[in-house]
Tab-separated table of C-alpha atoms in Angstrom:
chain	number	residue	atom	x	y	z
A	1	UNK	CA	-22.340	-1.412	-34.185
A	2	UNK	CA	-23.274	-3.337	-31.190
A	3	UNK	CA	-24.775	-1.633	-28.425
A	4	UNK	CA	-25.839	1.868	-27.606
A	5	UNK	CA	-23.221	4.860	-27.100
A	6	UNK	CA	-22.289	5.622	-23.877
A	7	UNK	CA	-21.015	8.600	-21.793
A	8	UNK	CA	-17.654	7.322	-20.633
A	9	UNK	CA	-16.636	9.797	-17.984
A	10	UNK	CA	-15.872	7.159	-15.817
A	11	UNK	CA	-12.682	6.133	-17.487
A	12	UNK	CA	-10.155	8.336	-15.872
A	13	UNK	CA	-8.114	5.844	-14.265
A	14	UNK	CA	-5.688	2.867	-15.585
A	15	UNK	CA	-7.322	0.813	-17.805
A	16	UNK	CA	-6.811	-2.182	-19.915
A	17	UNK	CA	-7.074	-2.866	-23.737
A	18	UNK	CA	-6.611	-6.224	-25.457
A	19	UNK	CA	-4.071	-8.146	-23.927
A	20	UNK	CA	-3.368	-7.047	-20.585
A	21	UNK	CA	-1.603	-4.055	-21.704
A	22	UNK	CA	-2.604	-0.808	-19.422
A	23	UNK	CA	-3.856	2.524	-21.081
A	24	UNK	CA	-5.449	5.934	-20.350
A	25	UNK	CA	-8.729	6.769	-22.225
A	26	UNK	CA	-9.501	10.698	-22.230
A	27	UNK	CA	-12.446	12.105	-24.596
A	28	UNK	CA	-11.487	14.539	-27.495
A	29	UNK	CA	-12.525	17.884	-28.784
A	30	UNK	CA	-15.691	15.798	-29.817
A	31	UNK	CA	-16.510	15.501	-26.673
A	32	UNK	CA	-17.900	12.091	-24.895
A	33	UNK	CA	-18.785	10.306	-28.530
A	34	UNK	CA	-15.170	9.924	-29.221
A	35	UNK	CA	-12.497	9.110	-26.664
A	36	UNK	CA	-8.547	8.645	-27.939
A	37	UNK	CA	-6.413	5.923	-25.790
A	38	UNK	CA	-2.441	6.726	-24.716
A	39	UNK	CA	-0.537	3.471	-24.022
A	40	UNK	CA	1.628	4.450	-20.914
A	41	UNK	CA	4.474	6.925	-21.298
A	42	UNK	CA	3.577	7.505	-24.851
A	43	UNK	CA	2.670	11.424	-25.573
A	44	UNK	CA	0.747	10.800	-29.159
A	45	UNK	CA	-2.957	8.926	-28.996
A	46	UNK	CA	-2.309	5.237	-30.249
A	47	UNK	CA	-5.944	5.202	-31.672
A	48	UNK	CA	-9.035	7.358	-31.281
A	49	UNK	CA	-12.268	4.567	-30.425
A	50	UNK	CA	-16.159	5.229	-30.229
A	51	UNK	CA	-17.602	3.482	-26.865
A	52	UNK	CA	-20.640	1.703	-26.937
A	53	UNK	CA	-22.153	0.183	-24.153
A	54	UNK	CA	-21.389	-3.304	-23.390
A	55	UNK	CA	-23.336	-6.221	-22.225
A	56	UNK	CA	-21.053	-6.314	-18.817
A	57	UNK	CA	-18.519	-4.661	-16.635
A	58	UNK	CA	-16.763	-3.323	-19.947
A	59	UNK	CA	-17.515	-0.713	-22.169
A	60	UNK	CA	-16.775	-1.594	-26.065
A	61	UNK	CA	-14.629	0.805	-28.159
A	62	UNK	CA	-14.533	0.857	-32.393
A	63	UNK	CA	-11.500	1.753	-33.280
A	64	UNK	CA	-10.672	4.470	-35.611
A	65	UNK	CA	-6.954	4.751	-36.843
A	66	UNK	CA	-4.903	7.030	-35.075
A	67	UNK	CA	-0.948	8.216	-35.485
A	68	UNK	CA	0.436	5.091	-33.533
A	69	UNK	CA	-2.064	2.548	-34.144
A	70	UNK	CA	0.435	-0.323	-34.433
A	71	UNK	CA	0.563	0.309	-31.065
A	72	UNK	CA	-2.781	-1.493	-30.754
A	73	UNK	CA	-2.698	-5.203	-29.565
A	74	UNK	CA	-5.243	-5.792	-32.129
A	75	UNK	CA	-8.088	-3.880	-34.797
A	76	UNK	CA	-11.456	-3.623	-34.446
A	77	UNK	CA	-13.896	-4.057	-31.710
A	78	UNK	CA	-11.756	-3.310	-28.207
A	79	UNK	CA	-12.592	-3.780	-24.665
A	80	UNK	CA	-11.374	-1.341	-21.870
A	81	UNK	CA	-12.507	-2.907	-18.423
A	82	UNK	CA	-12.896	0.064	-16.333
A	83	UNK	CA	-14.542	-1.345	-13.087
A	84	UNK	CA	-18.147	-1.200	-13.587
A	85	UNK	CA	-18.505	-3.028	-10.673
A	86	UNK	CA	-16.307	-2.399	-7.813
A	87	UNK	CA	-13.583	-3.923	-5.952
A	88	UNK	CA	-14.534	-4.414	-2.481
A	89	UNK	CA	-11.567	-6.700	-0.692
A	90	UNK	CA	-13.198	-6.710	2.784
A	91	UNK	CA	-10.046	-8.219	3.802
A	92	UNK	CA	-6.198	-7.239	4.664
A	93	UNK	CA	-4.286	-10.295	2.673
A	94	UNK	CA	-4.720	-11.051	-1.162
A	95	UNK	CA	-2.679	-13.595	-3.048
A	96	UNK	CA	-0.858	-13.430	-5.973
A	97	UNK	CA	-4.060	-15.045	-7.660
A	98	UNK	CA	-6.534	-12.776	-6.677
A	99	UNK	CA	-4.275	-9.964	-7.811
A	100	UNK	CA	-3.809	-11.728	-11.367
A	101	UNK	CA	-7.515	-11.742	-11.728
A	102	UNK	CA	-8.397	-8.358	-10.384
A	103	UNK	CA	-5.577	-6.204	-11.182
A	104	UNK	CA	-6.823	-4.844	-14.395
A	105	UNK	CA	-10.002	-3.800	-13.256
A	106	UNK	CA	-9.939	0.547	-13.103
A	107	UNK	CA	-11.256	-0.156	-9.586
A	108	UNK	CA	-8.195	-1.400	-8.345
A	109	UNK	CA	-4.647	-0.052	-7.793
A	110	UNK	CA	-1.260	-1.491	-7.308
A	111	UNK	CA	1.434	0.070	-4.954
A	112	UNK	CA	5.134	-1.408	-4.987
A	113	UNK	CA	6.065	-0.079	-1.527
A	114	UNK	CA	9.961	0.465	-2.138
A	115	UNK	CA	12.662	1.374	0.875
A	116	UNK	CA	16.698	1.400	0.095
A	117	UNK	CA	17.616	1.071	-3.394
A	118	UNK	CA	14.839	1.801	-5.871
A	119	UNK	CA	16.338	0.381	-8.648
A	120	UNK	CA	15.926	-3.234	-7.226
A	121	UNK	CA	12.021	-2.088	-7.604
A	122	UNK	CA	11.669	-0.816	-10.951
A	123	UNK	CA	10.075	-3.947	-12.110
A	124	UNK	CA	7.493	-5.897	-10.588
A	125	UNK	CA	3.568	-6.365	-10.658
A	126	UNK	CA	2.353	-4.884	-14.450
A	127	UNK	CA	0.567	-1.308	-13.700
A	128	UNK	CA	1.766	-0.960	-9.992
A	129	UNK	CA	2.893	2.518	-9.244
A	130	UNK	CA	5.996	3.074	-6.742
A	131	UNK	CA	5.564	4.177	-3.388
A	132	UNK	CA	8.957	5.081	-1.743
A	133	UNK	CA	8.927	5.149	1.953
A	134	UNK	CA	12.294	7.405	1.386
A	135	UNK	CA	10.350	9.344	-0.846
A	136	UNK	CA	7.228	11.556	-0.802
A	137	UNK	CA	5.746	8.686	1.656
A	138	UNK	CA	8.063	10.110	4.289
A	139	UNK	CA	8.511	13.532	5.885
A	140	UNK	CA	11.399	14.527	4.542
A	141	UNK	CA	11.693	18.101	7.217
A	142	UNK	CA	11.328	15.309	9.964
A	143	UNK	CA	14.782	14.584	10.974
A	144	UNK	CA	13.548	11.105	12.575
A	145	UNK	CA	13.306	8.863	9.622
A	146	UNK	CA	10.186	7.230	7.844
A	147	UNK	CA	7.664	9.649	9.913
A	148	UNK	CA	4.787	10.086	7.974
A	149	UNK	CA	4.201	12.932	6.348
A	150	UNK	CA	1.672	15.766	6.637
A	151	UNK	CA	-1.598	14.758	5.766
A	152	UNK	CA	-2.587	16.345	3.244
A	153	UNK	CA	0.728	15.646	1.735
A	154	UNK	CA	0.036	12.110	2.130
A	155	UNK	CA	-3.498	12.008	0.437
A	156	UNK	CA	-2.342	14.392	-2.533
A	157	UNK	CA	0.183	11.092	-3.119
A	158	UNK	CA	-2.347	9.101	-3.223
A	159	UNK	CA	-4.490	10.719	-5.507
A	160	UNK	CA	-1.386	11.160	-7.505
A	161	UNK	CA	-1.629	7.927	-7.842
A	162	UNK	CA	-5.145	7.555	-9.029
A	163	UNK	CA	-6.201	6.719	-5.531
A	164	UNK	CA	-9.932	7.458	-4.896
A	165	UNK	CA	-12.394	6.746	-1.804
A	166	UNK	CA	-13.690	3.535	-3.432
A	167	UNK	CA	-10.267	2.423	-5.040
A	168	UNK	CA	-9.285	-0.980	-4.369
A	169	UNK	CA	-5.647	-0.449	-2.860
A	170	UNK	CA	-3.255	-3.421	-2.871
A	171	UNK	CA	0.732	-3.214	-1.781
A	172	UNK	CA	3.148	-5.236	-2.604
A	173	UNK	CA	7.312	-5.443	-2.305
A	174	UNK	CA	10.101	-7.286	-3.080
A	175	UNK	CA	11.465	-8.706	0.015
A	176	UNK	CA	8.152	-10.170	0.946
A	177	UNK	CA	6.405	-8.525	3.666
A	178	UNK	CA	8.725	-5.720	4.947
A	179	UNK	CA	7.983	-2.589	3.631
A	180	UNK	CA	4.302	-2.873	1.937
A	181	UNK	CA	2.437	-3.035	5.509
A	182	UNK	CA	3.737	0.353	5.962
A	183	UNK	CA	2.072	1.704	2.967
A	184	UNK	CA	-0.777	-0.149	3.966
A	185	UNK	CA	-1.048	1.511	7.282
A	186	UNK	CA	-0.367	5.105	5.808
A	187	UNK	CA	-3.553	4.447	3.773
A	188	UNK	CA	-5.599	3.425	6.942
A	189	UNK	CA	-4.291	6.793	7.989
A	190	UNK	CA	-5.821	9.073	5.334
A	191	UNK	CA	-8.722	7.282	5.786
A	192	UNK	CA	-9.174	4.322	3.349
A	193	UNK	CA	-10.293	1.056	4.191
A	194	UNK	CA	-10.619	-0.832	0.946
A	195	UNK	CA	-6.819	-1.691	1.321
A	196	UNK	CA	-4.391	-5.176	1.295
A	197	UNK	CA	-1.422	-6.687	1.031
A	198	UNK	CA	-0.271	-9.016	-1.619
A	199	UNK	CA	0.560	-11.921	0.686
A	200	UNK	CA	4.530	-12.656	0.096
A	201	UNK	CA	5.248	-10.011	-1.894
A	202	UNK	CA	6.605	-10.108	-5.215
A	203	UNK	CA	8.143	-13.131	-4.444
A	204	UNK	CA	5.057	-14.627	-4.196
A	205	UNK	CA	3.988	-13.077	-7.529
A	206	UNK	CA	6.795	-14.498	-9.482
A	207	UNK	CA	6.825	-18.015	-7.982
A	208	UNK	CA	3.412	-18.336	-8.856
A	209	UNK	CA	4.450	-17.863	-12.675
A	210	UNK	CA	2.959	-14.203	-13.257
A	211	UNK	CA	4.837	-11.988	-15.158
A	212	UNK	CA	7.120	-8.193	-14.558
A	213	UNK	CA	7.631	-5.547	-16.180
A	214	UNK	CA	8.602	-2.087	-15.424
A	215	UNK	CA	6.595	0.029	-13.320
A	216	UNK	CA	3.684	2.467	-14.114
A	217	UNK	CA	4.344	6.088	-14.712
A	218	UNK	CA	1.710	7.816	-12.372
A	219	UNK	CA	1.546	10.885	-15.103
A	220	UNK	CA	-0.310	9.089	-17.264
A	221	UNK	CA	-3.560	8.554	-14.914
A	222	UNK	CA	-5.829	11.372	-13.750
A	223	UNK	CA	-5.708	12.104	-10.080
A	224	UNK	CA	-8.292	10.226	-7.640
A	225	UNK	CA	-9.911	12.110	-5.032
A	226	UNK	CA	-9.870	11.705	-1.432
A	227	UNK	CA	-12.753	12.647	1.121
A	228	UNK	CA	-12.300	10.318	3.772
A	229	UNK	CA	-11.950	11.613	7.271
A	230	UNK	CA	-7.769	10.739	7.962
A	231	UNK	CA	-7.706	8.622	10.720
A	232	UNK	CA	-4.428	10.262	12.558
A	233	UNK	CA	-4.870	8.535	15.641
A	234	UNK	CA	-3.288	5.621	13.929
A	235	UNK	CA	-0.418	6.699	15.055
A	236	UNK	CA	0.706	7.594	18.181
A	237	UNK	CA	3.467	10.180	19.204
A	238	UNK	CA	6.676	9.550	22.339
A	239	UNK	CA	3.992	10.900	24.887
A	240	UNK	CA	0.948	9.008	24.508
A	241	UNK	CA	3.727	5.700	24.480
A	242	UNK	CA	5.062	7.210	28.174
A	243	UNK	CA	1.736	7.454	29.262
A	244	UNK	CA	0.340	3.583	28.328
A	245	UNK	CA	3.732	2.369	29.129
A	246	UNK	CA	3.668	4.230	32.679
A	247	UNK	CA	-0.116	3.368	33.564
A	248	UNK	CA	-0.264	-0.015	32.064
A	249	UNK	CA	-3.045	0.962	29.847
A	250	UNK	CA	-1.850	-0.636	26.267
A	251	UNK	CA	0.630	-3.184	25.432
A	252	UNK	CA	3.794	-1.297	23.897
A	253	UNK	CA	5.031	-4.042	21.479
A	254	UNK	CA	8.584	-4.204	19.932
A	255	UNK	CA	8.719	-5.474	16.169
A	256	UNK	CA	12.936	-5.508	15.880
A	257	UNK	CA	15.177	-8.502	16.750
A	258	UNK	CA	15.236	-9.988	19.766
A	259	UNK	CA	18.905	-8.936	20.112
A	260	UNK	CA	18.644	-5.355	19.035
A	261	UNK	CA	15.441	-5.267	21.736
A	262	UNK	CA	17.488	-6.939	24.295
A	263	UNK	CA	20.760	-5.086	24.075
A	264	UNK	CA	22.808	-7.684	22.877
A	265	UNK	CA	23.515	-6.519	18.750
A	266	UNK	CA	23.812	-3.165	17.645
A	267	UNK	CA	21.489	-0.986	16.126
A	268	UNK	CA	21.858	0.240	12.389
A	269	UNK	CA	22.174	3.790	13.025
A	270	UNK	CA	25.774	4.937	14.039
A	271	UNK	CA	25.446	6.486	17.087
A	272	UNK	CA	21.916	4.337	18.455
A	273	UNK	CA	22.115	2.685	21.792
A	274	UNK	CA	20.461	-1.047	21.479
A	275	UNK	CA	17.687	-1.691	24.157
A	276	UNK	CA	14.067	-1.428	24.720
A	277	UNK	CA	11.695	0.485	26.431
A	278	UNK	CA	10.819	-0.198	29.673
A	279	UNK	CA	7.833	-2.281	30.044
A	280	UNK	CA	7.718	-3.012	26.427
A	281	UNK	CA	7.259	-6.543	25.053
A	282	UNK	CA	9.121	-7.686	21.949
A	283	UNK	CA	7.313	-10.059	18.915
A	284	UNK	CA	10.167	-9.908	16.080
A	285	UNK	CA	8.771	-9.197	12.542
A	286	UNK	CA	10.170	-11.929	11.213
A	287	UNK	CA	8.336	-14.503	13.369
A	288	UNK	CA	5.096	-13.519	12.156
A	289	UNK	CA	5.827	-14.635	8.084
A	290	UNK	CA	8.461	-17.246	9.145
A	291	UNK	CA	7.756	-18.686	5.368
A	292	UNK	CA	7.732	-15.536	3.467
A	293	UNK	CA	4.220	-15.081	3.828
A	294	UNK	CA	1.865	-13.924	7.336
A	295	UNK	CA	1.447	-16.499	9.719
A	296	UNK	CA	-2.179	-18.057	9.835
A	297	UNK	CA	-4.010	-16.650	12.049
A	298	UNK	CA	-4.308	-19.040	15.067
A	299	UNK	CA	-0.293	-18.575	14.588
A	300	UNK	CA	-0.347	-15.356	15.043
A	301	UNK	CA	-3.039	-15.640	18.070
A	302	UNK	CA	-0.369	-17.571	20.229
A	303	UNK	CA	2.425	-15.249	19.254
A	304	UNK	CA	-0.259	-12.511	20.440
A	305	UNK	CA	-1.826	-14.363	23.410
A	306	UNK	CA	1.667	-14.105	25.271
A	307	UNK	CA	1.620	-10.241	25.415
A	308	UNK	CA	-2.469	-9.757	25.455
A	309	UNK	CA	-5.811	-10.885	25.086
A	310	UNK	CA	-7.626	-9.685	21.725
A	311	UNK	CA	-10.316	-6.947	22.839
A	312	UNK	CA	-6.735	-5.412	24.562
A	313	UNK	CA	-5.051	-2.284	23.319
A	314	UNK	CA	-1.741	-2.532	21.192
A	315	UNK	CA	1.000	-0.118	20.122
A	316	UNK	CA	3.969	-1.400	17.747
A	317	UNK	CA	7.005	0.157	17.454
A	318	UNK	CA	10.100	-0.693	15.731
A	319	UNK	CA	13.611	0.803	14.623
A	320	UNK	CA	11.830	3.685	12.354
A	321	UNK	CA	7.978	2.665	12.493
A	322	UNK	CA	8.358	0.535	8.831
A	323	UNK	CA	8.232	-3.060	10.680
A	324	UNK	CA	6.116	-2.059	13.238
A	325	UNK	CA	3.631	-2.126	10.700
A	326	UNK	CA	3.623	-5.780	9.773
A	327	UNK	CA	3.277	-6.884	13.659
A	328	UNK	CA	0.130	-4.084	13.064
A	329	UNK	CA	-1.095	-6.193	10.444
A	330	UNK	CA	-0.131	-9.157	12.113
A	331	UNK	CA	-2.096	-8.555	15.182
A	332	UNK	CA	-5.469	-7.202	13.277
A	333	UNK	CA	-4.857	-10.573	11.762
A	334	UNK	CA	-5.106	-12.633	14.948
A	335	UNK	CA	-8.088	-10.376	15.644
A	336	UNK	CA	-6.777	-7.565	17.349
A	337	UNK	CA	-8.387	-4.592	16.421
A	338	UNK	CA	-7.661	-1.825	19.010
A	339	UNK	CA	-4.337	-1.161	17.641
A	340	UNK	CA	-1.958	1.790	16.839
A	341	UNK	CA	2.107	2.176	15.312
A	342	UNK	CA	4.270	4.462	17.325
A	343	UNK	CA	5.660	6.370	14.419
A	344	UNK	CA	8.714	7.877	15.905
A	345	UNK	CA	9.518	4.382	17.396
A	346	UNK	CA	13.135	3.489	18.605
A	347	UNK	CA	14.801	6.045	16.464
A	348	UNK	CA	12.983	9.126	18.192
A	349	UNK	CA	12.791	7.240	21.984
A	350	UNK	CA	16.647	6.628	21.926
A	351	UNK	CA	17.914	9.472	20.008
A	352	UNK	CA	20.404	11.203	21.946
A	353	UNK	CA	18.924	14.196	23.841
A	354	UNK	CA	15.302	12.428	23.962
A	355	UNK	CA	16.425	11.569	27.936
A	356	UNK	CA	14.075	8.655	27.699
A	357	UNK	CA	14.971	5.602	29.727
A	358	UNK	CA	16.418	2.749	27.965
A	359	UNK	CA	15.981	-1.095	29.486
A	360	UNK	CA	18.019	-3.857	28.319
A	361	UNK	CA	17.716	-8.206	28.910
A	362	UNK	CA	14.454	-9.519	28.167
């Protein structure tokens, strides 16, 4: 046997054996000196391994048989990668290539960020969880739509998701950078920082030849735990926008079209007046990833530079606060960094019996 046994308490998240496949490792009635290894969804222990230390961010299993070992990719001496050394992104963008090479590491994560029709979502990056903004990432007793939920609802889904104070957080989704920045926020907003968005999405991911499959079940990893201080100021409620918008002391940026913001085209919602607020400057989602992808940054600078200078202060609203969120991460981007998302956006300030005053034209 190579190597010297190791405790192995630290494998309690996702983790990877042989080829690429993902795996839970808890230890047995033996205690730390034997460990058995569930491939996901599967209730029965593919095959029961003895870690010994490795010579690098790995620890090294033996494998003893188990019920399901065909399960096994392969016999013998095993590898689980379980992050030894952490994941720090110290930035808001990854591409799909930094994701292929850092995926599998038990320090990192993967959120599909899903809106509409979940089915189109149940395949995408291997080991990504689903987060569904019409789901538990939502306030569903909030009759505005997409407001984020309590916080302490919000970190428990998280955790449920193996998310920890050092995890490595990235988001993804399938329409390229719509719904993921939202996710991303609502992590800033429990109080994580080591977060990012896979840069195109999952379009991104597939034109760049990496493979789907379906996604994770978050039952079969153990619950992170998070400490961080939330950072609620993130968002801001109908109020605080009155205030800036009346004294002039933040830029109140819209993210829709520049016909819904204008009056011209409808809104989605039956019943929604089209318009903006008063005062309030528009920057369309869309024209800050133009190619699928975010904008470089001195791009999204002069989109910036027309409503503000950088050291400024910025709140983005949208139809339901989801888009707002990628002008968010749009601005940071350009180097913004006093900036906030009006959660309640045009769906709470237009909403009849809000009595707010609407502005239409540019």
């Amino acid at each position: 046997m190579v190597g010297e046994p190791v405790t192995c308490a630290a494998i309690s998240r996702p983790v990877v054996v042989g080829a690429g496949r993902r795996w839970r490792a808890v230890p047995t009635a033996a205690g730390a000196a034997v460990w058995k290894v569930f491939s996901r969804g599967a209730a029965e222990a593919a095959a029961f391994f003895r870690p010994v230390a490795g010579d690098d961010d790995s620890v090294k299993f033996f494998v003893r048989p188990g019920p399901r070992l065909a399960d096994c990719p392969s016999v013998g001496l095993m590898r689980l990668h379980w992050g030894g050394m952490s994941v720090r992104m110290n930035k808001n963008l990854v591409d799909a290539a930094w994701l292929a090479r850092h995926k599998d590491n038990g320090n990192v994560v993967v959120l599909c960020a899903s809106m509409g029709d979940k089915a189109a979502s149940a395949n995408g990056v291997p080991g990504a969880f689903l987060a569904d903004i019409d789901g538990e990432f939502s306030d569903a007793d909030d009759p505005r739509p997409h407001t984020c939920p309590p916080l302490d609802d919000l970190r428990r889904a998280f955790q449920r998701r193996g998310i920890s104070d050092d995890t490595a957080v990235v988001v993804y989704d399938r329409h390229g950078m719509v719904v993921a920045p939202r996710v991303w926020w609502l992590l800033k907003v429990v109080g994580l920082d080591n977060v990012a968005v896979l840069n195109g999405g999952l379009k991104a991911w597939v034109a760049a030849g990496y493979s789907t499959e379906p996604l994770a079940d978050p039952s079969n990893v153990s619950c992170g735990t998070i400490t961080a201080p939330a950072r609620g100021e993130l968002l801001v409620d109908i109020d605080e926008v009155a205030r800036h918008l009346n004294h002039g002391s933040a830029h109140v940026v819209d993210a829709r079209s520049a016909g819904r913001f204008s009056g011209e085209d409808p809104e989605p919602r039956p019943g929604m007046p089209s318009g903006h607020m008063p005062g309030a400057r528009n920057i369309p989602f869309t024209e800050v990833f133009p190619a699928g992808t975010i904008a470089p940054p001195d791009v999204l600078a002069d989109h910036f530079d027309r409503v503000g200078g950088p050291g400024e202060s910025y709140i983005f609203s949208c139809g339901s606060g989801v888009t707002a969120c990628v002008d968010a991460l749009a601005a940071i981007e350009s180097g913004r960094k006093d900036v906030r998302v009006y959660d309640g956006s045009w769906s709470e300030w237009a909403a009849p019996g809000a009595n707010r005053p609407i502005a239409v034209g540019e």
